Tab-separated table of C-alpha atoms in Angstrom:
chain	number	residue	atom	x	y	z
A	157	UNK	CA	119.627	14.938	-83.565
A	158	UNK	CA	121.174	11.418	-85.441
A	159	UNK	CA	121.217	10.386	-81.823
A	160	UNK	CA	117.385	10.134	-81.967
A	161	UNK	CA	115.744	8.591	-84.653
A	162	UNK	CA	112.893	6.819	-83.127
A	163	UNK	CA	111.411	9.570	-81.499
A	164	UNK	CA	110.522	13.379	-82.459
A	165	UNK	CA	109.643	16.200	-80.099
A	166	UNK	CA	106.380	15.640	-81.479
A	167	UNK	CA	105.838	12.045	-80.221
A	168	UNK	CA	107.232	13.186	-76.792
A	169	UNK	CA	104.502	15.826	-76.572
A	170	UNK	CA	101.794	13.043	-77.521
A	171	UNK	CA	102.891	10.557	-74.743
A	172	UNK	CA	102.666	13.746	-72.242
A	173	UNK	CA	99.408	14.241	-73.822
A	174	UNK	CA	98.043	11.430	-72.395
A	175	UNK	CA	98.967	12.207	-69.169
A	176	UNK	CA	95.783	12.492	-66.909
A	177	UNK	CA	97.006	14.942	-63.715
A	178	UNK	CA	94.951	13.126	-60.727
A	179	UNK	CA	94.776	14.906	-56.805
A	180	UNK	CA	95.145	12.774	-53.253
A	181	UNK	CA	91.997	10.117	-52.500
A	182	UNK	CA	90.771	11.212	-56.107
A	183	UNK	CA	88.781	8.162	-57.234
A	184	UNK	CA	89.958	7.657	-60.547
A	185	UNK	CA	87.708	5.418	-62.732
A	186	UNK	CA	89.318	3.324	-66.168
A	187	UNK	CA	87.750	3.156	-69.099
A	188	UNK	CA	88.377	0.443	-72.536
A	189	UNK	CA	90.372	-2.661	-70.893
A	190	UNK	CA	89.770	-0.948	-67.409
A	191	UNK	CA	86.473	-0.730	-67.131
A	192	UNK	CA	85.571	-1.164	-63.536
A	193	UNK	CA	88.484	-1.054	-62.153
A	194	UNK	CA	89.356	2.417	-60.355
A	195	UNK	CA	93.022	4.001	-58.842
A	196	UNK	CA	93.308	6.042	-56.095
A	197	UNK	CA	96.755	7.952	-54.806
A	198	UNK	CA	97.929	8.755	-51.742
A	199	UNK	CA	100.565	10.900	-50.642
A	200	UNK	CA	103.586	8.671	-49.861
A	201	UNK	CA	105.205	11.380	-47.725
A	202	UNK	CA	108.466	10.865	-49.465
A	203	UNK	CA	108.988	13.140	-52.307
A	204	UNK	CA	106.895	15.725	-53.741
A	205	UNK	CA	103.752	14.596	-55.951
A	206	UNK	CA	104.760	10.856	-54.802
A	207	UNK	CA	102.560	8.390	-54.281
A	208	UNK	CA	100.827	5.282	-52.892
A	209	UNK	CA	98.745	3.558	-55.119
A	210	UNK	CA	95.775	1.466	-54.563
A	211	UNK	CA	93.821	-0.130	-57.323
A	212	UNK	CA	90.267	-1.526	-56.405
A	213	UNK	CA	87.914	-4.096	-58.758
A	214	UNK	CA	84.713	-5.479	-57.372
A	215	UNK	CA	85.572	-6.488	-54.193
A	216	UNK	CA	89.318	-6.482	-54.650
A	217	UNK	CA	92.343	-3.979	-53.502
A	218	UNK	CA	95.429	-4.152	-54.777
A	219	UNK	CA	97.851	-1.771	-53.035
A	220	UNK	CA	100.827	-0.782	-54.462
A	221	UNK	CA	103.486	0.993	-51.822
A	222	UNK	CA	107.399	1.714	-52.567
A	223	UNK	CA	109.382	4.247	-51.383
A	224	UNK	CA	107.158	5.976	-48.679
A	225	UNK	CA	108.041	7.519	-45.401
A	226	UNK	CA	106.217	7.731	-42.533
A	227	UNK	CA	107.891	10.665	-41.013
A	228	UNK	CA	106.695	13.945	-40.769
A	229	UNK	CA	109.435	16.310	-42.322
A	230	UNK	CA	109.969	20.100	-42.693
A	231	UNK	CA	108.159	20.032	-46.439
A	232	UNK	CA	106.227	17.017	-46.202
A	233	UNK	CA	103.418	15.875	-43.623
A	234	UNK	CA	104.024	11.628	-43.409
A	235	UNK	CA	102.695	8.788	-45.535
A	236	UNK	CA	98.868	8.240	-45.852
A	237	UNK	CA	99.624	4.756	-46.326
A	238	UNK	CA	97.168	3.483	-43.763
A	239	UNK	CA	94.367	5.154	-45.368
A	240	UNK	CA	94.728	3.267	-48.527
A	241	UNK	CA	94.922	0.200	-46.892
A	242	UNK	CA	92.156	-1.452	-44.965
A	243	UNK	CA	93.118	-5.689	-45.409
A	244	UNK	CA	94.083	-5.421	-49.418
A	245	UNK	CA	94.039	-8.722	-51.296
A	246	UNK	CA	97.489	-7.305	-52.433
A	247	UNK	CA	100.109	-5.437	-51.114
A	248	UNK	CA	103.385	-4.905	-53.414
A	249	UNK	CA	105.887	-2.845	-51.372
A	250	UNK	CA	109.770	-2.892	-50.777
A	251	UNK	CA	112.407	-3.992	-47.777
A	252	UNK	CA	113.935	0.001	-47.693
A	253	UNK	CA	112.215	0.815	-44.574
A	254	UNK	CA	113.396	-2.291	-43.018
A	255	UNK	CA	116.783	-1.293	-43.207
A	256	UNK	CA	116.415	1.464	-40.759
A	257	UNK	CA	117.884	4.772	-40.136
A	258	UNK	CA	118.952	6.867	-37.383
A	259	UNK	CA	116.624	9.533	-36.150
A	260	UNK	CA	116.223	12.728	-37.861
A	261	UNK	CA	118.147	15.155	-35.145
A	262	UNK	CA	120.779	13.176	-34.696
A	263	UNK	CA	120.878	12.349	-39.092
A	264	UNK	CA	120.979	16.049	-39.766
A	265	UNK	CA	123.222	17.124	-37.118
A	266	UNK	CA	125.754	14.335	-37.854
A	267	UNK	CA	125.802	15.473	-41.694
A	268	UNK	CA	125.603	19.599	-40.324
A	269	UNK	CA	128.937	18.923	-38.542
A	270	UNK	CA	130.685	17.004	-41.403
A	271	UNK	CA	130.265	20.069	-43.502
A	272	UNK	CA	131.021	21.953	-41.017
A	273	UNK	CA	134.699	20.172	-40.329
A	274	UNK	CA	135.185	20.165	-43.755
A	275	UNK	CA	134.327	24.399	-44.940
A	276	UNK	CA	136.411	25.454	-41.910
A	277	UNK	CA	139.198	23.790	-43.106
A	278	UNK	CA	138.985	25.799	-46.227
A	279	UNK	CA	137.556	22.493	-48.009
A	280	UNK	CA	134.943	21.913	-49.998
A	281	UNK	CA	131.607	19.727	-49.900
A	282	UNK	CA	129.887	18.028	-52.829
A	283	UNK	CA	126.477	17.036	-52.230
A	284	UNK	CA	125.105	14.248	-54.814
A	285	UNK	CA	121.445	14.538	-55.233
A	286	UNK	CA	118.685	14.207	-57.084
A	287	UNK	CA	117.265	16.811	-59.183
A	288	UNK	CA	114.191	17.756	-57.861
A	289	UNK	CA	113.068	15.299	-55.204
A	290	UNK	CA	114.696	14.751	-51.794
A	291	UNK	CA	116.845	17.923	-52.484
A	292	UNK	CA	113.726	20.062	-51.457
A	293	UNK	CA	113.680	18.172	-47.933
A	294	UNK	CA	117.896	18.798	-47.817
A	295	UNK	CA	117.764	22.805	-48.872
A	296	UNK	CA	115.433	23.608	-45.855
A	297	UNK	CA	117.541	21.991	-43.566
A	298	UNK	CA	120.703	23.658	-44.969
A	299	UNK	CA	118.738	26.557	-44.935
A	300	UNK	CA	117.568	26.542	-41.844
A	301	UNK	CA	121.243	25.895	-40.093
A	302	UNK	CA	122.822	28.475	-42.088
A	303	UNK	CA	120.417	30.943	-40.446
A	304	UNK	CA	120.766	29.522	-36.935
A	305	UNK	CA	124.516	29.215	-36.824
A	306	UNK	CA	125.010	32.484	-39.088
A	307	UNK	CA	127.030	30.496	-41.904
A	308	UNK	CA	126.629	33.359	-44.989
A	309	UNK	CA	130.454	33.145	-44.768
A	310	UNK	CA	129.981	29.557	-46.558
A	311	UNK	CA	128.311	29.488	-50.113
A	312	UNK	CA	125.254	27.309	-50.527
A	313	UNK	CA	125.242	26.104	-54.014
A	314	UNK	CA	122.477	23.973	-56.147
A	315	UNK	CA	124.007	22.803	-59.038
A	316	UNK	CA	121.754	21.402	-61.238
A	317	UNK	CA	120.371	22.437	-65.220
A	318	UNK	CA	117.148	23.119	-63.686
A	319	UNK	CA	118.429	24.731	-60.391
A	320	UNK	CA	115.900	27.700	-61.384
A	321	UNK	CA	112.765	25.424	-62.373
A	322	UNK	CA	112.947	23.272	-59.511
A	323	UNK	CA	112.663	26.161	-56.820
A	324	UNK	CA	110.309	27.907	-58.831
A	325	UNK	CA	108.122	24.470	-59.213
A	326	UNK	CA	108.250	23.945	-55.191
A	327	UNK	CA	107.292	27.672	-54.916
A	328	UNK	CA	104.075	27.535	-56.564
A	329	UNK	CA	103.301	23.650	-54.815
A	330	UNK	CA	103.050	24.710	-51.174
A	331	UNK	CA	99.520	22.887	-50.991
A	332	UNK	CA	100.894	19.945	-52.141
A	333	UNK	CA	103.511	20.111	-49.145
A	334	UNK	CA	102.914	19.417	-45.170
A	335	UNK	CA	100.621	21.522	-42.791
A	336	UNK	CA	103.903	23.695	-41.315
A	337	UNK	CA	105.033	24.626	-44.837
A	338	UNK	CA	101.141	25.488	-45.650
A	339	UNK	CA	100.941	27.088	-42.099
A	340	UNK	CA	103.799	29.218	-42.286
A	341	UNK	CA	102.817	30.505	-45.921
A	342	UNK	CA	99.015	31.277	-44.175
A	343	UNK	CA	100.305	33.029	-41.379
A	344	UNK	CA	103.180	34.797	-42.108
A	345	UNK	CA	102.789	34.810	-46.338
A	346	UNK	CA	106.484	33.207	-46.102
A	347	UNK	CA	107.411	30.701	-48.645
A	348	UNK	CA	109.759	28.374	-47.468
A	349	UNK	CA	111.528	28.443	-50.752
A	350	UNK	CA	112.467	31.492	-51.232
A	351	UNK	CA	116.047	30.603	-50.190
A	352	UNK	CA	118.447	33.417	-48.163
A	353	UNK	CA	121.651	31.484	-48.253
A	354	UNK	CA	121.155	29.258	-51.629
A	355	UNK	CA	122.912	30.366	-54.645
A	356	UNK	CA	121.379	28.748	-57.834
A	357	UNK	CA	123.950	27.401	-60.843
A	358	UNK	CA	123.401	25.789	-64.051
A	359	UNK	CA	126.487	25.083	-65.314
A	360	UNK	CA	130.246	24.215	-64.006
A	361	UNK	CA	131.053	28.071	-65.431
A	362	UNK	CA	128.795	29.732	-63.359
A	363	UNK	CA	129.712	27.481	-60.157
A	364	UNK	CA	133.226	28.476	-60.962
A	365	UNK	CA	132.371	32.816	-61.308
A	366	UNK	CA	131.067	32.417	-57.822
A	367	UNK	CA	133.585	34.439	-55.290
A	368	UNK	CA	136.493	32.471	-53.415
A	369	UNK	CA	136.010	30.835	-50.514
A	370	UNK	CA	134.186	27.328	-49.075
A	371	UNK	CA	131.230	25.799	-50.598
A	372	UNK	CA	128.643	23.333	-50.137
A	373	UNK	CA	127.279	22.465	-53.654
A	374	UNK	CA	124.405	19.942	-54.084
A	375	UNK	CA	124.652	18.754	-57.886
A	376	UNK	CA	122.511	16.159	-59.747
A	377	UNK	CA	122.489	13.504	-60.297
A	378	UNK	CA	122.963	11.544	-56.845
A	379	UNK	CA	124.327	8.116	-58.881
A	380	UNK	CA	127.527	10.661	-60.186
A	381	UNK	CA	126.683	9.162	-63.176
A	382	UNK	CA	126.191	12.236	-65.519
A	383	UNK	CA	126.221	16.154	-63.844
């Protein structure tokens, strides 16, 4: 507690307070300062609840676009970024999409068969990731090859203090996700996320209860920083 003098619980619970939840192409008019100026988001189609923001005043747009992707994935339907614009005034966006990357078959299969070389060797794979963002994307590809190439032998480990929360948060978000993930929970009643081969852990203990044998353990936080 000495560590935090400035702030109290209570103050954190204020500035959450004035959080004000908005949905995709909800035309959200400021008031005070803002008056007549009004935000809109769009789904950036790169991590949950991310967005693309454009900010319109009179007859001016202002579009502000970082870290979107225009692919279609398995949990996430592409970027709506050409909705929001339409010839802004402004556009603010990065240079990571220039950079490039390989396609998404050949990506996952490449990183499949890494783990793969490594867990039949009797080794061991560490993962860094984030939390609760792109992981979602990388669990239902894991998934998905451990059912297809019958991999149970291997444990599938999320390592994380909110292993638990973040599964149960994507669980009850499907209609914030793509059309298959929304498709497949219409049609069949399957979620996505609830995991076969994952094993959830919240501490180094509980990773190291698990039973013998090769693992593939996703832990936070992707920099290696703290975790």
């Amino acid at each position: 507690d000495a560590d935090f003098v400035l702030f109290t619980l209570d103050d954190v619970d204020t500035a959450f307070g004035a959080f004000v939840p908005v949905r995709y192409v909800q035309h959200s008019a400021l008031s005070g300062k803002g008056l007549g100026i009004t935000v809109t988001a769009y789904a950036a189609g790169h991590m949950l609840g991310g967005a693309v923001w454009k900010v319109h005043k009179e007859a001016e747009d202002v579009v502000y676009a970082v870290d979107y992707n225009h692919r279609k994935e398995r949990h996430l339907d592409g970027t709506a970024l050409s909705a929001a614009i339409n010839r802004p005034s402004l556009l603010i966006t990065d240079a990571f999409n220039a950079q490039g990357v390989p396609p998404a078959k050949s990506r996952d299969n490449d990183m499949v068969e890494a783990i793969l070389r490594a867990v039949r060797q009797d080794g061991n794979v560490l993962i860094p990731m984030d939390p609760a963002g792109r992981v979602l994307e990388l669990l239902l590809m894991l998934e998905d090859r451990w059912a297809q190439k019958q991999l149970g032998a291997y444990q599938l480990v999320l390592l994380t203090t909110v292993a638990y929360n973040t599964l149960e948060f994507a669980r009850s978000h499907l209609e914030w996700m793509g059309e298959n993930v929304g498709r497949s929970f219409d049609r069949d009643r399957h979620n996505a996320f609830n995991t076969r081969y994952l094993t959830l852990c919240h501490s180094t203990e509980e990773l190291h209860a698990l039973r013998p044998g090769p693992k593939v353990v996703l832990a936070s936080f992707g920099s290696l920083e703290a975790g």
